[in-house]
Tab-separated table of C-alpha atoms in Angstrom:
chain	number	residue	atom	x	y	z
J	1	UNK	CA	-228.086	126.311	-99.677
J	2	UNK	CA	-229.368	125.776	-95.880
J	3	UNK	CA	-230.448	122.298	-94.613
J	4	UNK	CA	-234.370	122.514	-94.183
J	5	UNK	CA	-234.669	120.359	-90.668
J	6	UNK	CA	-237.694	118.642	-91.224
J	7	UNK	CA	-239.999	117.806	-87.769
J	8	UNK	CA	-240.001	114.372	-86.535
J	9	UNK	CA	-243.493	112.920	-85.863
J	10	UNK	CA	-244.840	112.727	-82.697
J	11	UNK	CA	-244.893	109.031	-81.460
J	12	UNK	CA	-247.690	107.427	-81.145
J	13	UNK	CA	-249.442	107.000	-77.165
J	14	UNK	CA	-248.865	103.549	-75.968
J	15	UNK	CA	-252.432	101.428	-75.433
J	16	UNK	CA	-253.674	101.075	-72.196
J	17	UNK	CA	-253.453	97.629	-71.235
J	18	UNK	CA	-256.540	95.479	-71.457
J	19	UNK	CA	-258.657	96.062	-67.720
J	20	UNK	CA	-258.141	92.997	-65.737
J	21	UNK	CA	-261.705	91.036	-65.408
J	22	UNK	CA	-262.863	91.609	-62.135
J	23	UNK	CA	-263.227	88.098	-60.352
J	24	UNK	CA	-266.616	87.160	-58.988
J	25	UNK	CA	-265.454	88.218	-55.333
J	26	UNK	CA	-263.825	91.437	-56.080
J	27	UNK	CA	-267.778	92.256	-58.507
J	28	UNK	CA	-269.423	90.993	-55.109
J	29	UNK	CA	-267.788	93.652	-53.031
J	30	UNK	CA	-267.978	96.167	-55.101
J	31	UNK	CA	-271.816	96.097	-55.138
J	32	UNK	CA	-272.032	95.451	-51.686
J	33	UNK	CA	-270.180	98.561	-50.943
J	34	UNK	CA	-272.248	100.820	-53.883
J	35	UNK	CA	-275.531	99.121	-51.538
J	36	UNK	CA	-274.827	100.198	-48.440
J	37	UNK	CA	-273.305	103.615	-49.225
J	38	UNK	CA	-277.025	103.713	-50.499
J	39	UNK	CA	-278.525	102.309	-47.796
J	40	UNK	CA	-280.310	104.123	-44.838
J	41	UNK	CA	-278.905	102.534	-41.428
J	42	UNK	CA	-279.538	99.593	-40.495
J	43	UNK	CA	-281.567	100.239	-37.383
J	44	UNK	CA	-283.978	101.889	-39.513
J	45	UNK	CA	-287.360	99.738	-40.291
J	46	UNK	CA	-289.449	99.365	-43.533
J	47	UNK	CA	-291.794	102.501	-42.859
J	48	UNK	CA	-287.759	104.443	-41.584
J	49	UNK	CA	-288.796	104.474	-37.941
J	50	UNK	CA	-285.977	103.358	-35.943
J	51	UNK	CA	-286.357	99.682	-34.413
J	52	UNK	CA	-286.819	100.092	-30.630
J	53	UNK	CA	-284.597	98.881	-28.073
J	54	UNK	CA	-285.049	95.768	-26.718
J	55	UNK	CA	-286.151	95.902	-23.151
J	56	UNK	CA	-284.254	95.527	-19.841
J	57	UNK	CA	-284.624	95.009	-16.366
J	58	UNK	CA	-286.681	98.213	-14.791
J	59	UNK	CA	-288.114	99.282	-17.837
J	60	UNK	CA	-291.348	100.437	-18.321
J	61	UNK	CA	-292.627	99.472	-21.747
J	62	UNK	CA	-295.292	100.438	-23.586
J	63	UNK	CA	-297.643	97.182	-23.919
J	64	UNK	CA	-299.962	98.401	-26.227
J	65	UNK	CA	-298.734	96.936	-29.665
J	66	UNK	CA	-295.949	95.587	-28.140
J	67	UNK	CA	-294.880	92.298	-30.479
J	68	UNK	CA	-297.879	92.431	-32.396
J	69	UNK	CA	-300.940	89.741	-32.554
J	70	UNK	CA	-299.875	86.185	-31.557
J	71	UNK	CA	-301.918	83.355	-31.053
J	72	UNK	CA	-303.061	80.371	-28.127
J	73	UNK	CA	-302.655	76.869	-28.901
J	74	UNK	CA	-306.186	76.855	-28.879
J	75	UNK	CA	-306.183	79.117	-31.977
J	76	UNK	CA	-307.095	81.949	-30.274
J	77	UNK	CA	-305.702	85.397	-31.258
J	78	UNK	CA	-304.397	87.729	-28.616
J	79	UNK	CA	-301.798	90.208	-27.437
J	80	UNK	CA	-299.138	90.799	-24.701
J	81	UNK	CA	-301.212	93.366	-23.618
J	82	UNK	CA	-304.732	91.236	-23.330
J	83	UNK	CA	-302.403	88.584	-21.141
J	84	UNK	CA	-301.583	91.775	-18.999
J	85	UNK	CA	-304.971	93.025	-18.821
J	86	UNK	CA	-306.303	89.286	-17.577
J	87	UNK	CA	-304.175	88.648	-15.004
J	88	UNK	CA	-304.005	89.747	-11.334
J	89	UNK	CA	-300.313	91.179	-10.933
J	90	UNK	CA	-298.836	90.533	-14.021
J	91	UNK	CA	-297.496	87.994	-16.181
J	92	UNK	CA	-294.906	85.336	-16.357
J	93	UNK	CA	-294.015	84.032	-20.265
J	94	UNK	CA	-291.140	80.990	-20.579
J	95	UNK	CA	-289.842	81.070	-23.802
J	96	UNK	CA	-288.641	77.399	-25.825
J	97	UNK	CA	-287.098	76.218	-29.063
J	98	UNK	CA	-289.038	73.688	-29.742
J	99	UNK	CA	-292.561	71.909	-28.432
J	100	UNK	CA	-291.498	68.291	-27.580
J	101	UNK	CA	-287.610	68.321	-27.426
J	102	UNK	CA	-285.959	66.840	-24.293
J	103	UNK	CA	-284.565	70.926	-23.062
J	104	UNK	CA	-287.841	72.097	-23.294
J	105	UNK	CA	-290.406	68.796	-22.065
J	106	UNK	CA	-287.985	69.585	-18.933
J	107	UNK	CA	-288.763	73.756	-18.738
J	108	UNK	CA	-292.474	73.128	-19.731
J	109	UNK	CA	-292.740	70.669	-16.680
J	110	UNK	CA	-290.620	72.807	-14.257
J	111	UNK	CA	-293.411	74.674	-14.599
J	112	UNK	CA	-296.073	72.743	-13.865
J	113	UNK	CA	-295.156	71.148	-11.270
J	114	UNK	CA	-295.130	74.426	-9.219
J	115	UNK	CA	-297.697	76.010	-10.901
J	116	UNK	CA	-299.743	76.812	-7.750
J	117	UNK	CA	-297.007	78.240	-5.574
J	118	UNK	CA	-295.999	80.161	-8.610
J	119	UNK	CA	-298.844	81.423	-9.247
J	120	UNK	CA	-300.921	82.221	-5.821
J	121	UNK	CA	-299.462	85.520	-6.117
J	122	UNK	CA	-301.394	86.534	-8.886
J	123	UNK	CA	-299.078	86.053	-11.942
J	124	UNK	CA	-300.282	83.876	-15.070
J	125	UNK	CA	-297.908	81.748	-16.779
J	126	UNK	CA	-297.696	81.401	-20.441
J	127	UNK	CA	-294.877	79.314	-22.835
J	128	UNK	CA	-294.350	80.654	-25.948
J	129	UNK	CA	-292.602	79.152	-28.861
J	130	UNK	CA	-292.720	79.760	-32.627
J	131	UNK	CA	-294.700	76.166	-32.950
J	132	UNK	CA	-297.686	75.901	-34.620
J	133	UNK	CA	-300.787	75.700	-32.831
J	134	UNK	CA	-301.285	71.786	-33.647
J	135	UNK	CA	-297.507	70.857	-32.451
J	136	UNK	CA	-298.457	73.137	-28.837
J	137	UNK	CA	-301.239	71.401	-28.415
J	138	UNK	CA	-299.565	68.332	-28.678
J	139	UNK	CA	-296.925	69.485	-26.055
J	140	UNK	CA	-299.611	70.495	-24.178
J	141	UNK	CA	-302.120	67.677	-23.762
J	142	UNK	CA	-299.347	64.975	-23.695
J	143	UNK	CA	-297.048	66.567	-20.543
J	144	UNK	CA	-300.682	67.739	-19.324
J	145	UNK	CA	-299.693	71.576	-18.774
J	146	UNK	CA	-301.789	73.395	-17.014
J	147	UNK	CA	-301.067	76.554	-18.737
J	148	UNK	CA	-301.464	78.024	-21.761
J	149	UNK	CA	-298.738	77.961	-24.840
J	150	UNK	CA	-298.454	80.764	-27.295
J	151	UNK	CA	-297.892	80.246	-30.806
J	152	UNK	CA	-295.587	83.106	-32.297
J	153	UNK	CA	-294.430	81.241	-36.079
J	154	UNK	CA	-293.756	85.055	-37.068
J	155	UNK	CA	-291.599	85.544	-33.955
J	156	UNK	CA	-292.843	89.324	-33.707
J	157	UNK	CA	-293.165	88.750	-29.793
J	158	UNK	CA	-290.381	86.599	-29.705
J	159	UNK	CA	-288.035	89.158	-31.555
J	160	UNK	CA	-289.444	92.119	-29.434
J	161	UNK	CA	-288.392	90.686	-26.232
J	162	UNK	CA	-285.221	90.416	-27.590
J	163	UNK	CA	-284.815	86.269	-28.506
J	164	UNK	CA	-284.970	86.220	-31.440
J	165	UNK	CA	-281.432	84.397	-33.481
J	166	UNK	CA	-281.378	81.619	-35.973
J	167	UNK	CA	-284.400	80.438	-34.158
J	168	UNK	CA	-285.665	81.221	-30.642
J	169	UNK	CA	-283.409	81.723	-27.623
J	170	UNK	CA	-284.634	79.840	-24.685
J	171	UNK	CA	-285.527	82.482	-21.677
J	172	UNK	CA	-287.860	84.458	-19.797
J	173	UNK	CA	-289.767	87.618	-19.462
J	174	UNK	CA	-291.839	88.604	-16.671
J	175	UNK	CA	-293.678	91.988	-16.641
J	176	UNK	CA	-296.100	93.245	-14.002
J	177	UNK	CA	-299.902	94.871	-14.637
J	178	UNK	CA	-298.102	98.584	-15.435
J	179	UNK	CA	-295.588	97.332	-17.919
J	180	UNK	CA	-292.716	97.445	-16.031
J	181	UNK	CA	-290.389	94.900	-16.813
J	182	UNK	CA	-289.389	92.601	-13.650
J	183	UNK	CA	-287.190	89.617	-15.389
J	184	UNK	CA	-285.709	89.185	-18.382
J	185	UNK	CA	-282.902	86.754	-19.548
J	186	UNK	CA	-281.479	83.912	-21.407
J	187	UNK	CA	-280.926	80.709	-19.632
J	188	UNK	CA	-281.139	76.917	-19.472
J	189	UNK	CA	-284.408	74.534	-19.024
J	190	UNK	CA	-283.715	75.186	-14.889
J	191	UNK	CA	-282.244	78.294	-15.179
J	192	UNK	CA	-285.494	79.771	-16.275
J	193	UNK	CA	-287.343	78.391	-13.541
J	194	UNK	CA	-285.164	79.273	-10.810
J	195	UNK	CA	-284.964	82.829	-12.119
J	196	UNK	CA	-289.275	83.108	-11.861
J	197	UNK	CA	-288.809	81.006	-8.208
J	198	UNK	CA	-286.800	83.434	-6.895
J	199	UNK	CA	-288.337	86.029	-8.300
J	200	UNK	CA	-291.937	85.419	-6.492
J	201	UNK	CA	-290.165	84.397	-3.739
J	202	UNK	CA	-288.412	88.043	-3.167
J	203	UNK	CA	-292.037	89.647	-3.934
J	204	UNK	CA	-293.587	87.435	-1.032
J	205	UNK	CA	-290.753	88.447	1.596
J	206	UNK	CA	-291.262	91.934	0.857
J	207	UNK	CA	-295.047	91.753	1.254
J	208	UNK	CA	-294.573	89.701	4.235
J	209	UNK	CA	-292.326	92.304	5.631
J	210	UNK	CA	-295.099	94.943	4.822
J	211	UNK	CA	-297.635	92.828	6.538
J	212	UNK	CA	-296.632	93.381	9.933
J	213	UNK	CA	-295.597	97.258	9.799
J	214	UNK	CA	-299.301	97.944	9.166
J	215	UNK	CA	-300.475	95.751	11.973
J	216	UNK	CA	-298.365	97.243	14.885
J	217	UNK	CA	-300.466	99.768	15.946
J	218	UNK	CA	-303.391	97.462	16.232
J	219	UNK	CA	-301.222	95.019	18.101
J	220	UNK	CA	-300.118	97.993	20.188
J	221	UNK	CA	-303.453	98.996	21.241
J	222	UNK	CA	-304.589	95.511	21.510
J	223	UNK	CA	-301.521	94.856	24.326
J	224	UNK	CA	-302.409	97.639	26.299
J	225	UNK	CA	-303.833	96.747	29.647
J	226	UNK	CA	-307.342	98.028	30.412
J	227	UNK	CA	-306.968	100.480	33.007
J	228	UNK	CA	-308.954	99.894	36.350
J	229	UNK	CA	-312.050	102.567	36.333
J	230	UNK	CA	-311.510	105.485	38.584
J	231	UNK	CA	-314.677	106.207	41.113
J	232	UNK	CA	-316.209	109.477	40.193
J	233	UNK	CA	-317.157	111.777	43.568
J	234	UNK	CA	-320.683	110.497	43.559
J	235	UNK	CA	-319.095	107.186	43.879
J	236	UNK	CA	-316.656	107.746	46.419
J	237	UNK	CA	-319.526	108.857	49.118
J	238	UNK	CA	-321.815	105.786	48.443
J	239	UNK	CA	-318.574	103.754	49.003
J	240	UNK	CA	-317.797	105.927	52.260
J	241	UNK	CA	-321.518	105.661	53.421
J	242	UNK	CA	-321.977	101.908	52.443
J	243	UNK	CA	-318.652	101.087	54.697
J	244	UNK	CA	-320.489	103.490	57.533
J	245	UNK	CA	-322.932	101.314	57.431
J	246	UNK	CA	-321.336	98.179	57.351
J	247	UNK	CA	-319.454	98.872	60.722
């Protein structure tokens, strides 16, 4: 009688260990990477226009617009562009921390105390801070500046020029009446000043330089020896007959 081979069950699959709880770093950077493989880039704004660059020395920029509405310490509103459009040659804005602090009571009165020869050329001067416009006026009245502060708590001008970190970067920006950008850099209470000193001082030498190439042909003409008057003909024979006459 044959042997009937019977079939041997199939073992059963082992279970999957239990998944590992994620720890609370490990959930962290797994959203963070599911976010910004969603994200747009980061340049991008809220309405997906990208953020424009910030502006360097040479530039040209477009001052229409240009870091939004700030305000005076008087309360005032304005723009970049109204400072622009009330000056003579351009403008000249110091930028601070913080109204009242040691670094920038010594900027604000760098400032002042060569506020003529600073500006006799024509440029304004403006400082500009994210202070409100109580704690400029304050600054203002107390060192006695003879110049007005702006008052930029939403940094929009601040951030545009580029000085913008955890709070504001102490510098200065200097743009002419077309927009073109003349100085722009970080630097200490003096550095600041020195930068706008030797600044206006470079502008003077060059239009003292101009001066005098226009005036040379005056000069010129102005040197030149009158030359004696020649006698006409009819002159000559009255001198001839008058020295006749004489003899």
């Amino acid at each position: 009688m044959p042997v009937e081979l019977r079939k041997r069950k199939a073992p059963a699959p082992v279970p999957e260990p239990p998944a590992k709880k994620q720890s609370k770093a490990s959930k962290v950077a797994t959203k963070v990477k599911a976010a910004v493989k969603g994200k747009p880039a980061k340049s991008a704004n809220a309405n997906g226009a990208s953020k424009p660059a910030k502006p360097v020395v040479g530039d040209t920029i477009t001052l229409d617009g240009f870091g939004g509405e700030i305000e005076t310490n008087d309360g005032d509103k304005t723009t970049l562009k109204a400072l622009v459009d009330e000056s003579k040659s351009g403008v000249v804005i110091f930028l601070y921390p913080k109204a009242s602090t040691p670094g920038c009571t010594k900027q604000a009165c760098l400032f002042r105390d060569s506020y003529e020869s600073l500006t006799e050329g024509g440029l304004a001067i403006y400082g500009l801070s994210a202070d409100s416009p109580k704690a400029n006026t304050t600054f203002k009245t107390k060192q006695k500046l003879p110049y007005t502060l702006l008052c930029d708590p939403s940094a929009t001008l601040i951030d545009a020029l580029g000085f913008k970190a955890k709070g504001t970067t102490r510098g200065v920006f200097v743009v002419d009446k077309a927009g073109k950008v003349l100085l722009i850099e970080p630097g200490s209470p003096a550095g600041t000043f020195d930068a706008v000193k030797k600044l206006v001082a470079e502008s003077e030498g060059a239009a003292a330089k101009a001066e005098p190439a226009a005036d040379k042909p005056e000069e010129k003409a102005a040197e030149k020896p009158e030359e004696e008057a020649k006698p006409t003909n009819g002159d000559a024979v009255e001198e001839k007959k008058a020295d006749g006459e004489a003899e």
